[in-house]
Amino acid sequence: QRMKTKILVGYLSGLEHEGKDGEITEAAELAKQLYYGTAEIPARPFLTDAIEKNKDEIAEALKKEAKREMDGGQANWDKVGSLAVGKIQEFVRGDYYRENIPNSPRTIEEKGSDKPLIDTGNLINATTYIVKGDND
């Protein structure tokens, strides 16, 4: 029986993010607020949007590694996880949200940037992945 593998992309619980104002927030909580939005922040579902935008390339990498495993070799699932993380980081650093769901003038003034989702860069740099098999 073949093992089922999952690649989970996101933020580890317990990892803290320090904003420019010195406020400490758990990275996973901050990512959730930015993703779903709050009373003051519009939703920017960056994980889903990034994966959707790059789904063909990610799917191709998944197929390649699955074929390698099916042919009796060792799949490199870390390669796929790293690709997904890189595509998310690239997407967030791009202009999609600046053009489609821009920061408010107040936010731009407060943080000194019109770049949605990026304050210090710590959160986007904390994007990670975990490879899980049947026994994990």
CSV table of N, CA, C and O in Angstrom, one decimal:
chain,number,residue,atom,x,y,z
A,1,GLN,N,0.8,-1.2,0.0
A,1,GLN,CA,0.0,0.0,0.0
A,1,GLN,C,0.9,1.2,0.0
A,1,GLN,O,1.8,1.3,0.7
A,2,ARG,N,0.6,2.2,-0.9
A,2,ARG,CA,1.3,3.4,-1.0
A,2,ARG,C,1.0,4.4,0.1
A,2,ARG,O,-0.2,4.5,0.5
A,3,MET,N,2.0,5.1,0.6
A,3,MET,CA,1.8,6.1,1.6
A,3,MET,C,1.2,7.3,1.0
A,3,MET,O,1.5,7.8,-0.1
A,4,LYS,N,0.2,7.9,1.8
A,4,LYS,CA,-0.3,9.2,1.3
A,4,LYS,C,0.5,10.3,1.9
A,4,LYS,O,0.8,10.3,3.1
A,5,THR,N,0.8,11.3,1.1
A,5,THR,CA,1.6,12.4,1.6
A,5,THR,C,0.9,13.7,1.4
A,5,THR,O,0.2,13.9,0.4
A,6,LYS,N,1.0,14.6,2.4
A,6,LYS,CA,0.4,15.9,2.4
A,6,LYS,C,1.5,16.9,2.6
A,6,LYS,O,2.4,16.7,3.4
A,7,ILE,N,1.3,18.0,1.9
A,7,ILE,CA,2.2,19.2,2.1
A,7,ILE,C,1.4,20.3,2.6
A,7,ILE,O,0.5,20.8,1.9
A,8,LEU,N,1.6,20.7,3.8
A,8,LEU,CA,0.9,21.8,4.5
A,8,LEU,C,1.7,23.0,4.4
A,8,LEU,O,2.9,23.0,4.8
A,9,VAL,N,1.1,24.1,4.0
A,9,VAL,CA,1.8,25.4,3.8
A,9,VAL,C,1.1,26.4,4.7
A,9,VAL,O,-0.1,26.5,4.7
A,10,GLY,N,1.9,27.2,5.5
A,10,GLY,CA,1.3,28.2,6.4
A,10,GLY,C,2.3,28.7,7.4
A,10,GLY,O,3.5,28.9,7.1
A,11,TYR,N,1.8,28.8,8.6
A,11,TYR,CA,2.6,29.4,9.7
A,11,TYR,C,2.6,28.5,10.9
A,11,TYR,O,1.5,28.0,11.3
A,12,LEU,N,3.7,28.3,11.6
A,12,LEU,CA,3.8,27.4,12.7
A,12,LEU,C,3.3,28.1,14.0
A,12,LEU,O,3.6,29.3,14.2
A,13,SER,N,2.5,27.5,14.7
A,13,SER,CA,2.0,28.0,16.0
A,13,SER,C,3.2,28.2,16.9
A,13,SER,O,4.1,27.5,17.0
A,14,GLY,N,3.1,29.3,17.7
A,14,GLY,CA,4.2,29.6,18.6
A,14,GLY,C,5.3,30.6,18.1
A,14,GLY,O,6.1,31.1,18.8
A,15,LEU,N,5.3,30.8,16.8
A,15,LEU,CA,6.2,31.7,16.2
A,15,LEU,C,5.7,33.1,16.3
A,15,LEU,O,4.6,33.4,15.9
A,16,GLU,N,6.5,34.0,16.9
A,16,GLU,CA,6.1,35.3,17.1
A,16,GLU,C,6.5,36.3,16.0
A,16,GLU,O,7.6,36.1,15.4
A,17,HIS,N,5.7,37.3,15.8
A,17,HIS,CA,6.0,38.3,14.8
A,17,HIS,C,6.0,39.7,15.6
A,17,HIS,O,5.1,40.0,16.4
A,18,GLU,N,7.1,40.4,15.4
A,18,GLU,CA,7.1,41.8,16.0
A,18,GLU,C,6.9,42.8,15.0
A,18,GLU,O,7.7,42.9,14.0
A,19,GLY,N,5.9,43.6,15.1
A,19,GLY,CA,5.6,44.7,14.2
A,19,GLY,C,6.6,45.9,14.4
A,19,GLY,O,7.3,45.9,15.4
A,20,LYS,N,6.5,46.8,13.5
A,20,LYS,CA,7.4,48.0,13.6
A,20,LYS,C,7.1,48.8,14.9
A,20,LYS,O,7.9,49.5,15.5
A,21,ASP,N,5.8,48.7,15.4
A,21,ASP,CA,5.4,49.3,16.6
A,21,ASP,C,5.9,48.6,17.9
A,21,ASP,O,5.6,49.0,19.0
A,22,GLY,N,6.6,47.4,17.7
A,22,GLY,CA,7.0,46.7,18.8
A,22,GLY,C,6.0,45.7,19.4
A,22,GLY,O,6.3,44.9,20.3
A,23,GLU,N,4.8,45.7,18.8
A,23,GLU,CA,3.8,44.8,19.3
A,23,GLU,C,4.1,43.4,18.8
A,23,GLU,O,4.4,43.1,17.7
A,24,ILE,N,3.9,42.4,19.8
A,24,ILE,CA,4.2,41.0,19.5
A,24,ILE,C,2.9,40.3,19.2
A,24,ILE,O,1.9,40.4,20.0
A,25,THR,N,2.8,39.6,18.1
A,25,THR,CA,1.6,38.8,17.7
A,25,THR,C,2.1,37.5,17.2
A,25,THR,O,3.2,37.4,16.6
A,26,GLU,N,1.4,36.4,17.6
A,26,GLU,CA,1.8,35.1,17.0
A,26,GLU,C,1.6,35.2,15.5
A,26,GLU,O,0.6,35.7,15.0
A,27,ALA,N,2.6,34.7,14.8
A,27,ALA,CA,2.6,34.8,13.3
A,27,ALA,C,1.3,34.1,12.7
A,27,ALA,O,0.7,34.6,11.8
A,28,ALA,N,1.0,32.9,13.3
A,28,ALA,CA,-0.2,32.3,12.7
A,28,ALA,C,-1.5,33.1,12.9
A,28,ALA,O,-2.4,33.2,12.1
A,29,GLU,N,-1.6,33.8,14.1
A,29,GLU,CA,-2.8,34.6,14.4
A,29,GLU,C,-2.8,35.8,13.4
A,29,GLU,O,-3.8,36.2,12.9
A,30,LEU,N,-1.6,36.5,13.2
A,30,LEU,CA,-1.5,37.6,12.3
A,30,LEU,C,-1.9,37.2,10.9
A,30,LEU,O,-2.6,37.9,10.2
A,31,ALA,N,-1.4,36.0,10.4
A,31,ALA,CA,-1.7,35.5,9.1
A,31,ALA,C,-3.2,35.3,9.0
A,31,ALA,O,-3.8,35.7,7.9
A,32,LYS,N,-3.8,34.8,10.0
A,32,LYS,CA,-5.3,34.6,10.0
A,32,LYS,C,-6.0,35.9,9.8
A,32,LYS,O,-7.0,36.0,9.0
A,33,GLN,N,-5.6,36.9,10.6
A,33,GLN,CA,-6.2,38.2,10.5
A,33,GLN,C,-6.1,38.8,9.1
A,33,GLN,O,-7.1,39.4,8.6
A,34,LEU,N,-4.9,38.7,8.6
A,34,LEU,CA,-4.7,39.3,7.2
A,34,LEU,C,-5.4,38.5,6.2
A,34,LEU,O,-6.0,39.1,5.2
A,35,TYR,N,-5.5,37.2,6.3
A,35,TYR,CA,-6.2,36.3,5.3
A,35,TYR,C,-7.7,36.5,5.3
A,35,TYR,O,-8.3,36.7,4.3
A,36,TYR,N,-8.3,36.5,6.5
A,36,TYR,CA,-9.8,36.6,6.6
A,36,TYR,C,-10.3,38.0,6.8
A,36,TYR,O,-11.4,38.3,6.6
A,37,GLY,N,-9.4,38.9,7.3
A,37,GLY,CA,-9.8,40.3,7.5
A,37,GLY,C,-10.3,40.4,8.9
A,37,GLY,O,-10.6,39.4,9.6
A,38,THR,N,-10.4,41.6,9.4
A,38,THR,CA,-10.9,42.0,10.7
A,38,THR,C,-11.9,43.2,10.5
A,38,THR,O,-12.1,43.6,9.3
A,39,ALA,N,-12.3,43.8,11.6
A,39,ALA,CA,-13.2,45.0,11.5
A,39,ALA,C,-12.4,46.1,10.8
A,39,ALA,O,-13.0,47.0,10.2
A,40,GLU,N,-11.1,46.1,10.9
A,40,GLU,CA,-10.3,47.2,10.4
A,40,GLU,C,-9.4,46.8,9.1
A,40,GLU,O,-8.9,47.7,8.5
A,41,ILE,N,-9.3,45.5,8.9
A,41,ILE,CA,-8.4,45.1,7.8
A,41,ILE,C,-9.3,44.3,6.8
A,41,ILE,O,-10.0,43.3,7.2
A,42,PRO,N,-9.2,44.6,5.5
A,42,PRO,CA,-10.0,43.8,4.5
A,42,PRO,C,-9.3,42.5,4.4
A,42,PRO,O,-8.1,42.3,4.5
A,43,ALA,N,-10.1,41.5,4.0
A,43,ALA,CA,-9.6,40.1,3.8
A,43,ALA,C,-8.7,40.1,2.6
A,43,ALA,O,-9.0,40.7,1.5
A,44,ARG,N,-7.6,39.5,2.7
A,44,ARG,CA,-6.6,39.3,1.6
A,44,ARG,C,-6.2,37.8,1.7
A,44,ARG,O,-5.2,37.5,2.3
A,45,PRO,N,-6.9,36.9,1.0
A,45,PRO,CA,-6.6,35.5,1.2
A,45,PRO,C,-5.4,35.1,0.4
A,45,PRO,O,-5.4,34.4,-0.6
A,46,PHE,N,-4.2,35.6,0.8
A,46,PHE,CA,-3.0,35.5,0.1
A,46,PHE,C,-2.5,34.0,-0.1
A,46,PHE,O,-1.9,33.7,-1.2
A,47,LEU,N,-2.7,33.1,0.8
A,47,LEU,CA,-2.3,31.8,0.6
A,47,LEU,C,-3.0,31.1,-0.5
A,47,LEU,O,-2.4,30.6,-1.5
A,48,THR,N,-4.4,31.2,-0.5
A,48,THR,CA,-5.2,30.6,-1.6
A,48,THR,C,-4.9,31.3,-2.9
A,48,THR,O,-4.8,30.6,-3.9
A,49,ASP,N,-4.9,32.6,-2.9
A,49,ASP,CA,-4.7,33.4,-4.1
A,49,ASP,C,-3.3,33.0,-4.8
A,49,ASP,O,-3.3,32.8,-6.0
A,50,ALA,N,-2.3,32.9,-4.0
A,50,ALA,CA,-1.0,32.6,-4.5
A,50,ALA,C,-0.9,31.1,-5.1
A,50,ALA,O,-0.4,30.9,-6.2
A,51,ILE,N,-1.5,30.2,-4.4
A,51,ILE,CA,-1.5,28.8,-4.8
A,51,ILE,C,-2.4,28.7,-6.1
A,51,ILE,O,-2.0,28.1,-7.1
A,52,GLU,N,-3.5,29.4,-6.1
A,52,GLU,CA,-4.4,29.4,-7.3
A,52,GLU,C,-3.7,30.0,-8.5
A,52,GLU,O,-3.7,29.4,-9.6
A,53,LYS,N,-3.0,31.1,-8.3
A,53,LYS,CA,-2.3,31.7,-9.4
A,53,LYS,C,-1.2,30.8,-10.0
A,53,LYS,O,-0.8,30.8,-11.2
A,54,ASN,N,-0.6,30.0,-9.1
A,54,ASN,CA,0.6,29.1,-9.5
A,54,ASN,C,0.2,27.6,-9.5
A,54,ASN,O,1.1,26.8,-9.5
A,55,LYS,N,-1.1,27.3,-9.6
A,55,LYS,CA,-1.5,25.9,-9.5
A,55,LYS,C,-0.9,25.0,-10.6
A,55,LYS,O,-0.6,23.9,-10.3
A,56,ASP,N,-0.8,25.5,-11.8
A,56,ASP,CA,-0.2,24.6,-12.8
A,56,ASP,C,1.2,24.2,-12.6
A,56,ASP,O,1.6,23.1,-12.7
A,57,GLU,N,2.0,25.2,-12.2
A,57,GLU,CA,3.4,24.9,-11.9
A,57,GLU,C,3.6,24.0,-10.6
A,57,GLU,O,4.4,23.1,-10.6
A,58,ILE,N,2.8,24.2,-9.6
A,58,ILE,CA,2.8,23.4,-8.4
A,58,ILE,C,2.3,22.0,-8.7
A,58,ILE,O,2.9,21.0,-8.3
A,59,ALA,N,1.2,21.9,-9.5
A,59,ALA,CA,0.7,20.6,-9.9
A,59,ALA,C,1.7,19.8,-10.7
A,59,ALA,O,1.8,18.6,-10.5
A,60,GLU,N,2.4,20.5,-11.6
A,60,GLU,CA,3.4,19.8,-12.4
A,60,GLU,C,4.6,19.2,-11.5
A,60,GLU,O,5.0,18.1,-11.7
A,61,ALA,N,5.0,20.0,-10.5
A,61,ALA,CA,6.0,19.6,-9.5
A,61,ALA,C,5.5,18.4,-8.7
A,61,ALA,O,6.2,17.4,-8.5
A,62,LEU,N,4.2,18.4,-8.3
A,62,LEU,CA,3.6,17.3,-7.6
A,62,LEU,C,3.6,16.0,-8.4
A,62,LEU,O,3.9,15.0,-8.0
A,63,LYS,N,3.2,16.2,-9.7
A,63,LYS,CA,3.1,15.0,-10.6
A,63,LYS,C,4.5,14.4,-10.8
A,63,LYS,O,4.7,13.2,-10.8
A,64,LYS,N,5.5,15.3,-10.9
A,64,LYS,CA,6.9,14.8,-11.2
A,64,LYS,C,7.4,14.0,-10.0
A,64,LYS,O,7.9,12.9,-10.1
A,65,GLU,N,7.1,14.5,-8.8
A,65,GLU,CA,7.6,13.8,-7.6
A,65,GLU,C,6.7,12.5,-7.3
A,65,GLU,O,7.3,11.5,-6.9
A,66,ALA,N,5.4,12.6,-7.6
A,66,ALA,CA,4.6,11.4,-7.5
A,66,ALA,C,5.0,10.3,-8.4
A,66,ALA,O,5.1,9.1,-8.1
A,67,LYS,N,5.4,10.7,-9.7
A,67,LYS,CA,5.8,9.7,-10.7
A,67,LYS,C,7.1,9.1,-10.2
A,67,LYS,O,7.3,7.9,-10.3
A,68,ARG,N,8.0,9.9,-9.7
A,68,ARG,CA,9.3,9.4,-9.2
A,68,ARG,C,9.1,8.3,-8.1
A,68,ARG,O,9.7,7.3,-8.1
A,69,GLU,N,8.1,8.6,-7.2
A,69,GLU,CA,7.8,7.6,-6.2
A,69,GLU,C,7.1,6.4,-6.7
A,69,GLU,O,7.5,5.2,-6.3
A,70,MET,N,6.2,6.6,-7.7
A,70,MET,CA,5.5,5.4,-8.3
A,70,MET,C,6.5,4.5,-9.1
A,70,MET,O,6.3,3.3,-9.2
A,71,ASP,N,7.5,5.1,-9.6
A,71,ASP,CA,8.5,4.4,-10.3
A,71,ASP,C,9.6,3.7,-9.4
A,71,ASP,O,10.6,3.2,-9.9
A,72,GLY,N,9.3,3.8,-8.1
A,72,GLY,CA,10.2,3.1,-7.1
A,72,GLY,C,11.3,4.0,-6.6
A,72,GLY,O,12.1,3.5,-5.8
A,73,GLY,N,11.3,5.2,-6.9
A,73,GLY,CA,12.4,6.1,-6.4
A,73,GLY,C,11.9,6.9,-5.2
A,73,GLY,O,10.8,6.6,-4.6
A,74,GLN,N,12.7,7.8,-4.8
A,74,GLN,CA,12.4,8.6,-3.6
A,74,GLN,C,11.9,10.0,-4.0
A,74,GLN,O,12.6,10.7,-4.7
A,75,ALA,N,10.6,10.3,-3.7
A,75,ALA,CA,10.1,11.6,-4.1
A,75,ALA,C,10.7,12.7,-3.2
A,75,ALA,O,11.0,12.4,-2.0
A,76,ASN,N,10.9,13.9,-3.7
A,76,ASN,CA,11.4,15.0,-2.9
A,76,ASN,C,10.3,16.0,-2.7
A,76,ASN,O,10.1,17.0,-3.4
A,77,TRP,N,9.5,15.7,-1.7
A,77,TRP,CA,8.3,16.5,-1.3
A,77,TRP,C,8.8,17.8,-0.8
A,77,TRP,O,8.0,18.8,-0.9
A,78,ASP,N,10.0,17.9,-0.2
A,78,ASP,CA,10.5,19.2,0.2
A,78,ASP,C,10.6,20.2,-0.9
A,78,ASP,O,10.5,21.4,-0.8
A,79,LYS,N,11.0,19.7,-2.1
A,79,LYS,CA,11.1,20.5,-3.3
A,79,LYS,C,9.8,21.2,-3.6
A,79,LYS,O,9.7,22.4,-3.9
A,80,VAL,N,8.7,20.4,-3.5
A,80,VAL,CA,7.3,20.9,-3.8
A,80,VAL,C,6.9,22.0,-2.7
A,80,VAL,O,6.4,23.0,-3.0
A,81,GLY,N,7.2,21.6,-1.4
A,81,GLY,CA,6.9,22.5,-0.3
A,81,GLY,C,7.7,23.9,-0.5
A,81,GLY,O,7.1,24.9,-0.3
A,82,SER,N,8.9,23.8,-0.8
A,82,SER,CA,9.7,25.0,-1.0
A,82,SER,C,9.2,25.8,-2.2
A,82,SER,O,9.2,27.0,-2.1
A,83,LEU,N,8.8,25.1,-3.3
A,83,LEU,CA,8.2,25.8,-4.4
A,83,LEU,C,7.0,26.6,-4.0
A,83,LEU,O,6.8,27.8,-4.4
A,84,ALA,N,6.1,25.9,-3.3
A,84,ALA,CA,4.8,26.6,-2.9
A,84,ALA,C,5.1,27.8,-2.0
A,84,ALA,O,4.5,28.9,-2.2
A,85,VAL,N,6.0,27.6,-1.0
A,85,VAL,CA,6.4,28.8,-0.1
A,85,VAL,C,6.9,29.9,-1.0
A,85,VAL,O,6.6,31.1,-0.8
A,86,GLY,N,7.8,29.6,-1.9
A,86,GLY,CA,8.4,30.6,-2.7
A,86,GLY,C,7.4,31.4,-3.6
A,86,GLY,O,7.4,32.6,-3.7
A,87,LYS,N,6.4,30.6,-4.1
A,87,LYS,CA,5.4,31.3,-4.9
A,87,LYS,C,4.5,32.1,-4.0
A,87,LYS,O,4.0,33.2,-4.5
A,88,ILE,N,4.2,31.7,-2.8
A,88,ILE,CA,3.4,32.6,-1.9
A,88,ILE,C,4.2,33.9,-1.6
A,88,ILE,O,3.6,35.0,-1.7
A,89,GLN,N,5.4,33.8,-1.3
A,89,GLN,CA,6.2,34.9,-1.0
A,89,GLN,C,6.3,35.9,-2.2
A,89,GLN,O,6.2,37.1,-2.0
A,90,GLU,N,6.5,35.3,-3.3
A,90,GLU,CA,6.6,36.1,-4.6
A,90,GLU,C,5.3,36.8,-4.8
A,90,GLU,O,5.3,38.0,-5.2
A,91,PHE,N,4.2,36.1,-4.6
A,91,PHE,CA,2.9,36.7,-4.8
A,91,PHE,C,2.6,37.9,-3.9
A,91,PHE,O,2.2,38.9,-4.3
A,92,VAL,N,2.9,37.7,-2.6
A,92,VAL,CA,2.7,38.7,-1.6
A,92,VAL,C,3.6,39.9,-1.9
A,92,VAL,O,3.1,41.1,-1.7
A,93,ARG,N,4.8,39.7,-2.3
A,93,ARG,CA,5.7,40.8,-2.6
A,93,ARG,C,5.3,41.5,-3.9
A,93,ARG,O,5.8,42.6,-4.2
A,94,GLY,N,4.5,40.9,-4.7
A,94,GLY,CA,4.0,41.5,-6.0
A,94,GLY,C,3.0,42.6,-5.8
A,94,GLY,O,2.8,43.0,-4.6
A,95,ASP,N,2.4,43.0,-6.8
A,95,ASP,CA,1.5,44.2,-6.8
A,95,ASP,C,0.0,43.8,-6.7
A,95,ASP,O,-0.9,44.7,-6.8
A,96,TYR,N,-0.4,42.5,-6.7
A,96,TYR,CA,-1.8,42.2,-6.8
A,96,TYR,C,-2.7,42.9,-5.7
A,96,TYR,O,-3.7,43.5,-6.1
A,97,TYR,N,-2.3,42.8,-4.5
A,97,TYR,CA,-3.1,43.5,-3.5
A,97,TYR,C,-3.0,45.0,-3.5
A,97,TYR,O,-3.9,45.7,-3.2
A,98,ARG,N,-1.8,45.5,-3.8
A,98,ARG,CA,-1.7,47.0,-3.9
A,98,ARG,C,-2.7,47.5,-5.0
A,98,ARG,O,-3.2,48.5,-4.8
A,99,GLU,N,-2.8,46.7,-6.1
A,99,GLU,CA,-3.7,47.2,-7.2
A,99,GLU,C,-5.2,46.8,-6.9
A,99,GLU,O,-6.1,47.5,-7.4
A,100,ASN,N,-5.5,45.7,-6.2
A,100,ASN,CA,-6.8,45.2,-6.0
A,100,ASN,C,-7.5,45.5,-4.7
A,100,ASN,O,-8.7,45.7,-4.6
A,101,ILE,N,-6.7,45.4,-3.6
A,101,ILE,CA,-7.2,45.7,-2.3
A,101,ILE,C,-6.2,46.5,-1.6
A,101,ILE,O,-5.4,46.0,-0.7
A,102,PRO,N,-6.0,47.8,-1.9
A,102,PRO,CA,-4.9,48.6,-1.4
A,102,PRO,C,-5.1,49.0,0.0
A,102,PRO,O,-6.2,48.9,0.6
A,103,ASN,N,-4.0,49.3,0.7
A,103,ASN,CA,-4.0,49.8,2.0
A,103,ASN,C,-4.8,51.1,2.1
A,103,ASN,O,-4.7,51.9,1.1
A,104,SER,N,-5.4,51.4,3.2
A,104,SER,CA,-6.1,52.7,3.4
A,104,SER,C,-5.0,53.8,3.5
A,104,SER,O,-3.9,53.5,3.9
A,105,PRO,N,-5.4,55.0,3.2
A,105,PRO,CA,-4.5,56.2,3.4
A,105,PRO,C,-3.9,56.2,4.9
A,105,PRO,O,-2.8,56.5,5.1
A,106,ARG,N,-4.8,55.9,5.8
A,106,ARG,CA,-4.4,55.9,7.2
A,106,ARG,C,-3.3,54.8,7.5
A,106,ARG,O,-2.3,55.1,8.1
A,107,THR,N,-3.5,53.6,6.9
A,107,THR,CA,-2.5,52.6,7.1
A,107,THR,C,-1.2,52.9,6.4
A,107,THR,O,-0.1,52.7,7.0
A,108,ILE,N,-1.3,53.5,5.2
A,108,ILE,CA,-0.1,53.9,4.5
A,108,ILE,C,0.7,54.9,5.3
A,108,ILE,O,1.9,54.8,5.5
A,109,GLU,N,0.0,55.9,5.9
A,109,GLU,CA,0.6,56.9,6.8
A,109,GLU,C,1.3,56.2,8.0
A,109,GLU,O,2.4,56.5,8.4
A,110,GLU,N,0.5,55.3,8.7
A,110,GLU,CA,1.0,54.7,9.9
A,110,GLU,C,2.2,53.8,9.6
A,110,GLU,O,3.2,53.9,10.4
A,111,LYS,N,2.2,53.0,8.6
A,111,LYS,CA,3.4,52.1,8.4
A,111,LYS,C,4.4,52.7,7.4
A,111,LYS,O,5.4,52.1,7.2
A,112,GLY,N,4.0,53.7,6.7
A,112,GLY,CA,5.0,54.3,5.8
A,112,GLY,C,5.2,53.6,4.5
A,112,GLY,O,6.2,53.7,3.9
A,113,SER,N,4.2,52.8,4.1
A,113,SER,CA,4.3,52.0,2.9
A,113,SER,C,2.9,51.7,2.4
A,113,SER,O,1.9,51.6,3.2
A,114,ASP,N,2.8,51.6,1.1
A,114,ASP,CA,1.5,51.3,0.5
A,114,ASP,C,1.4,49.8,0.1
A,114,ASP,O,0.5,49.3,-0.6
A,115,LYS,N,2.3,49.0,0.7
A,115,LYS,CA,2.4,47.5,0.4
A,115,LYS,C,1.6,46.7,1.3
A,115,LYS,O,1.9,46.5,2.5
A,116,PRO,N,0.4,46.2,0.9
A,116,PRO,CA,-0.4,45.4,1.8
A,116,PRO,C,0.3,44.1,2.2
A,116,PRO,O,1.1,43.6,1.4
A,117,LEU,N,0.0,43.7,3.4
A,117,LEU,CA,0.5,42.4,3.9
A,117,LEU,C,2.0,42.5,4.4
A,117,LEU,O,2.4,41.5,5.0
A,118,ILE,N,2.7,43.5,4.0
A,118,ILE,CA,4.1,43.6,4.4
A,118,ILE,C,4.3,44.8,5.3
A,118,ILE,O,4.1,45.9,4.9
A,119,ASP,N,4.8,44.5,6.5
A,119,ASP,CA,5.2,45.6,7.4
A,119,ASP,C,6.7,45.5,7.6
A,119,ASP,O,7.5,46.2,6.9
A,120,THR,N,7.2,44.6,8.4
A,120,THR,CA,8.6,44.4,8.6
A,120,THR,C,9.2,43.3,7.6
A,120,THR,O,10.4,43.2,7.4
A,121,GLY,N,8.3,42.5,7.1
A,121,GLY,CA,8.7,41.4,6.2
A,121,GLY,C,8.9,40.1,7.0
A,121,GLY,O,9.1,39.0,6.4
A,122,ASN,N,8.8,40.2,8.4
A,122,ASN,CA,9.0,39.0,9.2
A,122,ASN,C,7.9,37.9,8.9
A,122,ASN,O,8.2,36.7,8.9
A,123,LEU,N,6.7,38.3,8.8
A,123,LEU,CA,5.6,37.3,8.6
A,123,LEU,C,5.8,36.6,7.3
A,123,LEU,O,5.8,35.4,7.2
A,124,ILE,N,6.0,37.3,6.2
A,124,ILE,CA,6.1,36.6,4.9
A,124,ILE,C,7.4,35.7,4.9
A,124,ILE,O,7.4,34.6,4.3
A,125,ASN,N,8.4,36.1,5.6
A,125,ASN,CA,9.6,35.3,5.6
A,125,ASN,C,9.4,34.1,6.5
A,125,ASN,O,10.2,33.2,6.4
A,126,ALA,N,8.4,34.1,7.4
A,126,ALA,CA,8.1,33.0,8.2
A,126,ALA,C,7.2,31.9,7.6
A,126,ALA,O,6.9,30.9,8.2
A,127,THR,N,6.8,32.2,6.3
A,127,THR,CA,5.9,31.2,5.6
A,127,THR,C,6.7,29.9,5.5
A,127,THR,O,7.9,29.9,5.2
A,128,THR,N,6.1,28.8,5.8
A,128,THR,CA,6.8,27.5,5.8
A,128,THR,C,5.9,26.4,5.4
A,128,THR,O,4.8,26.6,5.0
A,129,TYR,N,6.4,25.2,5.3
A,129,TYR,CA,5.7,24.0,5.0
A,129,TYR,C,6.1,22.8,5.8
A,129,TYR,O,7.1,22.8,6.4
A,130,ILE,N,5.2,21.9,5.9
A,130,ILE,CA,5.5,20.6,6.6
A,130,ILE,C,5.0,19.5,5.7
A,130,ILE,O,3.9,19.6,5.1
A,131,VAL,N,5.8,18.5,5.5
A,131,VAL,CA,5.5,17.3,4.8
A,131,VAL,C,5.0,16.2,5.8
A,131,VAL,O,5.7,15.9,6.7
A,132,LYS,N,3.8,15.7,5.6
A,132,LYS,CA,3.2,14.7,6.5
A,132,LYS,C,2.8,13.5,5.7
A,132,LYS,O,2.3,13.6,4.6
A,133,GLY,N,3.2,12.4,6.3
A,133,GLY,CA,2.8,11.1,5.7
A,133,GLY,C,1.7,10.4,6.5
A,133,GLY,O,1.2,11.0,7.5
A,134,ASP,N,1.3,9.2,6.2
A,134,ASP,CA,0.3,8.5,6.9
A,134,ASP,C,0.5,8.4,8.4
A,134,ASP,O,-0.4,8.4,9.2
A,135,ASN,N,1.7,8.3,8.8
A,135,ASN,CA,2.1,8.0,10.2
A,135,ASN,C,2.3,9.3,11.0
A,135,ASN,O,2.6,9.2,12.2
A,136,ASP,N,2.2,10.4,10.4
A,136,ASP,CA,2.5,11.7,11.1
A,136,ASP,C,1.2,12.3,11.7
A,136,ASP,O,0.2,12.1,11.3
